[in-house]
Amino acid sequence: MIPEDLRYTAEHEWVAGGGGGPVRVGITHFAQDALGDIVYVQLPDPGTAVTAGESFGEVESTKSVSEIYAPLTGTVVARNDKLGEEPEVINTDPYGAGWLVEIEPADPAALDGLLTASAYRDLTAS
């Protein structure tokens, strides 16, 4: 369950978009499956600056608490407030309604440095 049209990070985040505007970010099916039932999500407010590779939030499950890492440097322009009431949507629809934030990248070309679906598939197979 690794959509071909997305980019990925080694920390199991996905990134959609890249046409010059904001990109949408979430955690992968692999990540939500490893976490188990998600019960709480902490996300940054719009306007928050994020740095690639640094933590910008948390996902809490019945098993553990995991950091969420920014795939790109930029500014958060939207967050999925629905997750405050229904964090389990990440488990049922990680690539759709379970998105986390939208980031306006400081450098849109940085998206090219993320993993392709094929490279992410290789990472999760090992």
PDB file of N, CA, C and O in Angstrom, residues 2-8 13-17 24 28 94-95 111 114-118 120:
ATOM      1  N   ILE A   2       1.581   1.441  -1.110  1.00  0.00           N
ATOM      2  CA  ILE A   2       2.494   2.577  -1.276  1.00  0.00           C
ATOM      3  C   ILE A   2       2.137   3.285  -2.583  1.00  0.00           C
ATOM      4  O   ILE A   2       2.574   2.874  -3.653  1.00  0.00           O
ATOM      5  N   PRO A   3       1.310   4.339  -2.501  1.00  0.00           N
ATOM      6  CA  PRO A   3       0.911   5.044  -3.720  1.00  0.00           C
ATOM      7  C   PRO A   3       2.120   5.556  -4.513  1.00  0.00           C
ATOM      8  O   PRO A   3       3.056   6.115  -3.941  1.00  0.00           O
ATOM      9  N   GLU A   4       2.074   5.353  -5.833  1.00  0.00           N
ATOM     10  CA  GLU A   4       3.178   5.725  -6.713  1.00  0.00           C
ATOM     11  C   GLU A   4       3.357   7.234  -6.871  1.00  0.00           C
ATOM     12  O   GLU A   4       4.449   7.698  -7.165  1.00  0.00           O
ATOM     13  N   ASP A   5       2.273   8.004  -6.688  1.00  0.00           N
ATOM     14  CA  ASP A   5       2.335   9.436  -6.978  1.00  0.00           C
ATOM     15  C   ASP A   5       2.812  10.285  -5.804  1.00  0.00           C
ATOM     16  O   ASP A   5       2.798  11.511  -5.876  1.00  0.00           O
ATOM     17  N   LEU A   6       3.249   9.653  -4.711  1.00  0.00           N
ATOM     18  CA  LEU A   6       3.717  10.381  -3.536  1.00  0.00           C
ATOM     19  C   LEU A   6       5.227  10.266  -3.398  1.00  0.00           C
ATOM     20  O   LEU A   6       5.859   9.401  -3.993  1.00  0.00           O
ATOM     21  N   ARG A   7       5.808  11.133  -2.573  1.00  0.00           N
ATOM     22  CA  ARG A   7       7.203  11.031  -2.160  1.00  0.00           C
ATOM     23  C   ARG A   7       7.201  10.631  -0.689  1.00  0.00           C
ATOM     24  O   ARG A   7       6.210  10.843   0.023  1.00  0.00           O
ATOM     25  N   TYR A   8       8.320  10.087  -0.218  1.00  0.00           N
ATOM     26  CA  TYR A   8       8.376   9.502   1.124  1.00  0.00           C
ATOM     27  C   TYR A   8       9.668   9.875   1.835  1.00  0.00           C
ATOM     28  O   TYR A   8      10.651  10.271   1.197  1.00  0.00           O
ATOM     29  N   GLU A  13       7.009   9.296   6.592  1.00  0.00           N
ATOM     30  CA  GLU A  13       6.044  10.318   6.213  1.00  0.00           C
ATOM     31  C   GLU A  13       5.887  10.290   4.694  1.00  0.00           C
ATOM     32  O   GLU A  13       6.804   9.922   3.983  1.00  0.00           O
ATOM     33  N   TRP A  14       4.708  10.684   4.218  1.00  0.00           N
ATOM     34  CA  TRP A  14       4.484  10.834   2.779  1.00  0.00           C
ATOM     35  C   TRP A  14       4.243  12.305   2.472  1.00  0.00           C
ATOM     36  O   TRP A  14       3.826  13.071   3.342  1.00  0.00           O
ATOM     37  N   VAL A  15       4.508  12.673   1.227  1.00  0.00           N
ATOM     38  CA  VAL A  15       4.324  14.050   0.770  1.00  0.00           C
ATOM     39  C   VAL A  15       3.607  14.011  -0.572  1.00  0.00           C
ATOM     40  O   VAL A  15       4.016  13.302  -1.486  1.00  0.00           O
ATOM     41  N   ALA A  16       2.521  14.788  -0.684  1.00  0.00           N
ATOM     42  CA  ALA A  16       1.753  14.885  -1.934  1.00  0.00           C
ATOM     43  C   ALA A  16       1.791  16.320  -2.424  1.00  0.00           C
ATOM     44  O   ALA A  16       1.770  17.254  -1.638  1.00  0.00           O
ATOM     45  N   GLY A  17       1.830  16.482  -3.717  1.00  0.00           N
ATOM     46  CA  GLY A  17       1.826  17.811  -4.311  1.00  0.00           C
ATOM     47  C   GLY A  17       3.177  18.129  -4.902  1.00  0.00           C
ATOM     48  O   GLY A  17       3.933  17.236  -5.278  1.00  0.00           O
ATOM     49  N   ARG A  24       1.006  18.413   0.924  1.00  0.00           N
ATOM     50  CA  ARG A  24       0.267  17.757   2.006  1.00  0.00           C
ATOM     51  C   ARG A  24       1.149  16.649   2.572  1.00  0.00           C
ATOM     52  O   ARG A  24       1.805  15.927   1.822  1.00  0.00           O
ATOM     53  N   THR A  28       2.673   7.136   6.668  1.00  0.00           N
ATOM     54  CA  THR A  28       2.368   6.053   5.734  1.00  0.00           C
ATOM     55  C   THR A  28       1.542   4.939   6.371  1.00  0.00           C
ATOM     56  O   THR A  28       1.439   4.833   7.597  1.00  0.00           O
ATOM     57  N   PRO A  94      -4.855   6.594   5.834  1.00  0.00           N
ATOM     58  CA  PRO A  94      -3.620   7.363   6.039  1.00  0.00           C
ATOM     59  C   PRO A  94      -3.226   8.259   4.864  1.00  0.00           C
ATOM     60  O   PRO A  94      -2.581   9.286   5.061  1.00  0.00           O
ATOM     61  N   TYR A  95      -3.630   7.907   3.643  1.00  0.00           N
ATOM     62  CA  TYR A  95      -3.249   8.693   2.465  1.00  0.00           C
ATOM     63  C   TYR A  95      -4.356   9.654   2.007  1.00  0.00           C
ATOM     64  O   TYR A  95      -4.173  10.372   1.034  1.00  0.00           O
ATOM     65  N   LEU A 111      11.672  18.668  -2.746  1.00  0.00           N
ATOM     66  CA  LEU A 111      10.791  17.514  -2.908  1.00  0.00           C
ATOM     67  C   LEU A 111      11.473  16.413  -3.722  1.00  0.00           C
ATOM     68  O   LEU A 111      11.292  15.227  -3.460  1.00  0.00           O
ATOM     69  N   LEU A 114      13.391  13.608  -1.850  1.00  0.00           N
ATOM     70  CA  LEU A 114      12.697  12.600  -1.046  1.00  0.00           C
ATOM     71  C   LEU A 114      12.640  11.274  -1.796  1.00  0.00           C
ATOM     72  O   LEU A 114      12.896  11.212  -2.995  1.00  0.00           O
ATOM     73  N   LEU A 115      12.286  10.226  -1.075  1.00  0.00           N
ATOM     74  CA  LEU A 115      12.234   8.888  -1.661  1.00  0.00           C
ATOM     75  C   LEU A 115      11.072   8.732  -2.644  1.00  0.00           C
ATOM     76  O   LEU A 115       9.970   9.224  -2.381  1.00  0.00           O
ATOM     77  N   THR A 116      11.323   8.017  -3.721  1.00  0.00           N
ATOM     78  CA  THR A 116      10.251   7.632  -4.631  1.00  0.00           C
ATOM     79  C   THR A 116       9.490   6.462  -4.002  1.00  0.00           C
ATOM     80  O   THR A 116       9.954   5.857  -3.021  1.00  0.00           O
ATOM     81  N   ALA A 117       8.364   6.113  -4.576  1.00  0.00           N
ATOM     82  CA  ALA A 117       7.592   4.965  -4.080  1.00  0.00           C
ATOM     83  C   ALA A 117       8.440   3.694  -4.134  1.00  0.00           C
ATOM     84  O   ALA A 117       8.428   2.881  -3.201  1.00  0.00           O
ATOM     85  N   SER A 118       9.180   3.522  -5.198  1.00  0.00           N
ATOM     86  CA  SER A 118      10.027   2.344  -5.350  1.00  0.00           C
ATOM     87  C   SER A 118      11.100   2.285  -4.258  1.00  0.00           C
ATOM     88  O   SER A 118      11.337   1.238  -3.647  1.00  0.00           O
ATOM     89  N   TYR A 120      10.992   3.769  -1.322  1.00  0.00           N
ATOM     90  CA  TYR A 120      10.342   3.553  -0.023  1.00  0.00           C
ATOM     91  C   TYR A 120       9.930   2.096   0.121  1.00  0.00           C
ATOM     92  O   TYR A 120      10.057   1.504   1.198  1.00  0.00           O
TER      93      TYR A 120
END
